[in-house]
Amino acid sequence: AELFKEAGADKPASAPLSVPGERKEKKEKKKAKPERGAAAAEDEEDEEGSSEDDGEDEAQGASLQGADLLQREVLYLVQGLCVLMSYKECLGVALQEGALDIVLSLIEGKDKIVCHETLRMLAALLSHRKFSMVFIEAGGLQRLLPLPQMTYYASSAALCLMSMTHFRGVVDRLCRLSDPTCTPHALIAFALGLLESADEVANSNVLQLLSKVLAEP
């Protein structure tokens, strides 16, 4: 008996019996580890991809020089002003700073992207009755109608016409124009040309324009 006790003391303690449920939990934990590793790897790949995209954007921005950089700056300025000009509080400043002359010079430029954004800014200005009257009296319509009817900015050009027809006094003034280049017939012809474009927004704006103009006595 003493020998057995000594032998038992020398032997290492036997491992406790494991319950079947515990074995399953251990296996599930082992399986879950590689899944976490895969998710972490995906996150690292996404971070690397985003950092590469940021680097490409910075490199593209740094590569813009000369005319390209100027065009980008003008485009961003016009987009910002387009939002501001919809507020009545900005109208007085726009008239004092010669916004009309700037708009007319930009829409007659060769850059169709800048022309499209400038027409959107003009539409925001024309949503104010006072600016619409100033635009007509200054001969702005004579500068707008000769624009080539390009599908690219058909929606913005139609938006300009629709913005002017919101005010009855402006429509009356349009009908009394004596300049042969911007008679009511020329205005309707320009609107119908925009209606033939494949732009749904332009078509909607032109139809609203015609509904308001044809309602006039």
Short mmCIF file of C-alpha atoms in Angstrom, two decimals:
data_model
loop_
_atom_site.label_atom_id
_atom_site.label_comp_id
_atom_site.label_asym_id
_atom_site.label_seq_id
_atom_site.Cartn_x
_atom_site.Cartn_y
_atom_site.Cartn_z
CA ALA A 1 0.00 0.00 0.00
CA GLU A 2 2.87 2.39 0.83
CA LEU A 3 4.51 1.56 -2.51
CA PHE A 4 1.32 2.35 -4.32
CA LYS A 5 1.09 5.67 -2.45
CA GLU A 6 4.68 6.57 -3.36
CA ALA A 7 4.10 5.55 -6.96
CA GLY A 8 0.94 7.66 -7.04
CA ALA A 9 2.83 10.62 -5.63
CA ASP A 10 5.47 10.39 -8.34
CA LYS A 11 2.91 10.17 -11.14
CA PRO A 12 1.59 13.40 -12.57
CA ALA A 13 -1.95 14.34 -11.72
CA SER A 14 -4.41 13.03 -14.25
CA ALA A 15 -6.28 15.59 -16.39
CA PRO A 16 -9.89 16.23 -15.36
CA LEU A 17 -12.53 14.67 -17.51
CA SER A 18 -14.00 17.06 -20.04
CA VAL A 19 -17.72 17.38 -20.54
CA PRO A 20 -18.94 16.94 -24.17
CA GLY A 21 -20.48 20.42 -24.17
CA GLU A 22 -17.14 21.97 -23.26
CA ARG A 23 -15.47 20.20 -26.18
CA LYS A 24 -17.98 21.71 -28.59
CA GLU A 25 -17.38 25.20 -27.18
CA LYS A 26 -13.63 24.81 -27.60
CA LYS A 27 -14.06 23.67 -31.21
CA GLU A 28 -16.35 26.61 -31.96
CA LYS A 29 -13.81 29.03 -30.45
CA LYS A 30 -11.06 27.51 -32.61
CA LYS A 31 -13.24 27.93 -35.72
CA ALA A 32 -14.11 31.52 -34.83
CA LYS A 33 -10.46 32.58 -34.65
CA PRO A 34 -9.69 32.28 -38.37
CA GLU A 35 -12.92 34.16 -39.15
CA ARG A 36 -11.74 37.10 -37.05
CA GLY A 37 -8.43 36.94 -38.83
CA ALA A 38 -10.14 37.07 -42.22
CA ALA A 39 -12.25 40.04 -41.16
CA ALA A 40 -9.19 41.84 -39.86
CA ALA A 41 -7.40 41.13 -43.12
CA GLU A 42 -10.33 42.59 -45.07
CA ASP A 43 -10.28 45.71 -42.89
CA GLU A 44 -6.56 46.12 -43.51
CA GLU A 45 -7.12 45.73 -47.26
CA ASP A 46 -9.89 48.37 -47.17
CA GLU A 47 -7.63 50.76 -45.26
CA GLU A 48 -4.83 50.19 -47.73
CA GLY A 49 -7.21 50.72 -50.66
CA SER A 50 -8.59 53.94 -49.20
CA SER A 51 -5.10 55.26 -48.51
CA GLU A 52 -4.16 54.47 -52.12
CA ASP A 53 -7.27 56.31 -53.39
CA ASP A 54 -6.41 59.33 -51.23
CA GLY A 55 -2.91 59.27 -52.60
CA GLU A 56 -4.23 59.17 -56.16
CA ASP A 57 -6.60 62.11 -55.50
CA GLU A 58 -3.76 64.14 -54.00
CA ALA A 59 -1.52 63.30 -56.92
CA GLN A 60 -4.26 64.25 -59.38
CA GLY A 61 -4.86 67.54 -57.58
CA ALA A 62 -1.16 68.29 -57.52
CA SER A 63 -0.88 67.53 -61.25
CA LEU A 64 -3.47 70.21 -62.18
CA GLN A 65 -1.70 73.26 -63.50
CA GLY A 66 -2.41 76.27 -65.65
CA ALA A 67 -5.74 76.23 -67.49
CA ASP A 68 -6.92 72.98 -65.88
CA LEU A 69 -6.39 74.34 -62.38
CA LEU A 70 -8.13 77.61 -63.27
CA GLN A 71 -11.07 75.74 -64.76
CA ARG A 72 -11.42 73.65 -61.60
CA GLU A 73 -11.31 76.73 -59.36
CA VAL A 74 -13.93 78.55 -61.46
CA LEU A 75 -16.15 75.48 -61.42
CA TYR A 76 -16.04 75.18 -57.62
CA LEU A 77 -16.66 78.90 -57.15
CA VAL A 78 -19.69 78.83 -59.44
CA GLN A 79 -21.11 75.79 -57.66
CA GLY A 80 -20.76 77.53 -54.31
CA LEU A 81 -22.35 80.73 -55.61
CA CYS A 82 -25.21 78.74 -57.09
CA VAL A 83 -26.27 77.76 -53.57
CA LEU A 84 -25.81 81.25 -52.13
CA MET A 85 -27.69 83.07 -54.89
CA SER A 86 -30.92 81.29 -54.01
CA TYR A 87 -31.08 83.37 -50.81
CA LYS A 88 -32.77 86.75 -51.04
CA GLU A 89 -30.19 88.28 -48.69
CA CYS A 90 -27.45 87.73 -51.30
CA LEU A 91 -29.30 89.48 -54.14
CA GLY A 92 -28.19 93.00 -53.24
CA VAL A 93 -24.53 92.00 -53.06
CA ALA A 94 -24.83 90.13 -56.38
CA LEU A 95 -26.21 93.22 -58.14
CA GLN A 96 -23.58 95.52 -56.61
CA GLU A 97 -20.69 93.26 -57.56
CA GLY A 98 -21.78 92.86 -61.19
CA ALA A 99 -22.98 89.26 -61.05
CA LEU A 100 -24.89 89.70 -64.31
CA ASP A 101 -21.80 90.63 -66.31
CA ILE A 102 -19.86 87.72 -64.82
CA VAL A 103 -22.65 85.26 -65.64
CA LEU A 104 -22.99 86.45 -69.22
CA SER A 105 -19.25 86.22 -69.83
CA LEU A 106 -19.09 82.67 -68.44
CA ILE A 107 -22.03 81.28 -70.42
CA GLU A 108 -20.45 82.55 -73.63
CA GLY A 109 -17.21 80.72 -72.92
CA LYS A 110 -16.08 77.54 -74.62
CA ASP A 111 -16.15 75.34 -71.51
CA LYS A 112 -19.48 73.50 -71.54
CA ILE A 113 -19.09 72.28 -67.94
CA VAL A 114 -18.61 75.81 -66.62
CA CYS A 115 -21.46 76.99 -68.86
CA HIS A 116 -23.81 74.37 -67.42
CA GLU A 117 -22.96 75.27 -63.81
CA THR A 118 -23.21 79.00 -64.60
CA LEU A 119 -26.68 78.51 -66.07
CA ARG A 120 -27.70 76.79 -62.84
CA MET A 121 -26.41 79.80 -60.91
CA LEU A 122 -28.27 82.12 -63.30
CA ALA A 123 -31.47 80.16 -62.67
CA ALA A 124 -31.00 80.71 -58.93
CA LEU A 125 -30.63 84.45 -59.54
CA LEU A 126 -33.63 84.56 -61.87
CA SER A 127 -35.78 83.11 -59.12
CA HIS A 128 -35.75 86.66 -57.71
CA ARG A 129 -38.18 89.02 -59.44
CA LYS A 130 -35.84 92.01 -59.33
CA PHE A 131 -32.95 90.17 -60.96
CA SER A 132 -35.25 88.79 -63.66
CA MET A 133 -36.27 92.33 -64.61
CA VAL A 134 -32.64 93.49 -64.57
CA PHE A 135 -31.66 90.51 -66.70
CA ILE A 136 -34.27 91.33 -69.35
CA GLU A 137 -33.60 95.07 -69.36
CA ALA A 138 -29.83 94.48 -69.72
CA GLY A 139 -30.35 92.29 -72.79
CA GLY A 140 -29.55 89.04 -71.05
CA LEU A 141 -32.16 87.11 -73.00
CA GLN A 142 -30.48 88.14 -76.25
CA ARG A 143 -27.31 86.48 -74.93
CA LEU A 144 -29.10 83.37 -73.67
CA LEU A 145 -31.15 82.39 -76.70
CA PRO A 146 -28.23 82.18 -79.20
CA LEU A 147 -26.58 79.46 -77.09
CA PRO A 148 -26.18 76.19 -79.01
CA GLN A 149 -28.83 73.72 -77.93
CA MET A 150 -26.59 71.08 -76.42
CA THR A 151 -28.11 68.19 -74.48
CA TYR A 152 -25.41 68.64 -71.86
CA TYR A 153 -26.88 71.86 -70.48
CA ALA A 154 -30.43 71.65 -71.80
CA SER A 155 -31.82 71.15 -68.28
CA SER A 156 -30.04 74.21 -66.87
CA ALA A 157 -31.07 76.42 -69.82
CA ALA A 158 -34.70 75.32 -69.44
CA LEU A 159 -34.46 76.00 -65.71
CA CYS A 160 -33.46 79.60 -66.45
CA LEU A 161 -36.51 80.13 -68.65
CA MET A 162 -38.83 78.53 -66.12
CA SER A 163 -37.45 80.68 -63.29
CA MET A 164 -38.38 83.86 -65.16
CA THR A 165 -41.96 82.76 -65.79
CA HIS A 166 -42.75 82.50 -62.07
CA PHE A 167 -43.54 86.24 -62.06
CA ARG A 168 -46.41 87.63 -64.08
CA GLY A 169 -44.80 91.03 -64.54
CA VAL A 170 -41.72 89.38 -66.02
CA VAL A 171 -43.83 87.40 -68.50
CA ASP A 172 -45.59 90.61 -69.55
CA ARG A 173 -42.23 92.25 -70.13
CA LEU A 174 -41.06 89.27 -72.19
CA CYS A 175 -44.10 89.52 -74.43
CA ARG A 176 -43.41 93.21 -75.09
CA LEU A 177 -39.80 92.80 -76.21
CA SER A 178 -39.22 94.50 -79.53
CA ASP A 179 -35.79 93.07 -80.30
CA PRO A 180 -36.17 90.64 -83.24
CA THR A 181 -33.63 88.27 -81.70
CA CYS A 182 -35.69 87.68 -78.55
CA THR A 183 -39.32 87.97 -79.54
CA PRO A 184 -41.87 85.65 -77.95
CA HIS A 185 -41.64 83.53 -81.10
CA ALA A 186 -37.87 83.19 -80.65
CA LEU A 187 -38.35 82.32 -76.98
CA ILE A 188 -40.89 79.60 -77.77
CA ALA A 189 -38.70 78.25 -80.58
CA PHE A 190 -35.77 78.01 -78.16
CA ALA A 191 -37.97 76.24 -75.60
CA LEU A 192 -39.27 73.77 -78.19
CA GLY A 193 -35.70 73.02 -79.21
CA LEU A 194 -34.92 72.15 -75.59
CA LEU A 195 -38.05 70.00 -75.47
CA GLU A 196 -36.64 67.82 -78.24
CA SER A 197 -33.64 66.87 -76.11
CA ALA A 198 -33.51 63.51 -74.38
CA ASP A 199 -33.17 65.15 -70.96
CA GLU A 200 -36.24 64.44 -68.80
CA VAL A 201 -35.46 67.32 -66.44
CA ALA A 202 -35.24 69.75 -69.37
CA ASN A 203 -38.54 68.47 -70.76
CA SER A 204 -40.23 68.94 -67.39
CA ASN A 205 -38.92 72.50 -67.05
CA VAL A 206 -40.01 73.44 -70.58
CA LEU A 207 -43.50 72.03 -70.05
CA GLN A 208 -43.86 74.08 -66.87
CA LEU A 209 -42.67 77.13 -68.80
CA LEU A 210 -45.25 76.59 -71.55
CA SER A 211 -48.04 76.02 -69.05
CA LYS A 212 -47.35 79.39 -67.45
CA VAL A 213 -46.80 81.33 -70.68
CA LEU A 214 -49.86 79.92 -72.47
CA ALA A 215 -52.02 80.82 -69.47
CA GLU A 216 -51.28 84.49 -70.03
CA PRO A 217 -54.03 86.45 -71.85
#
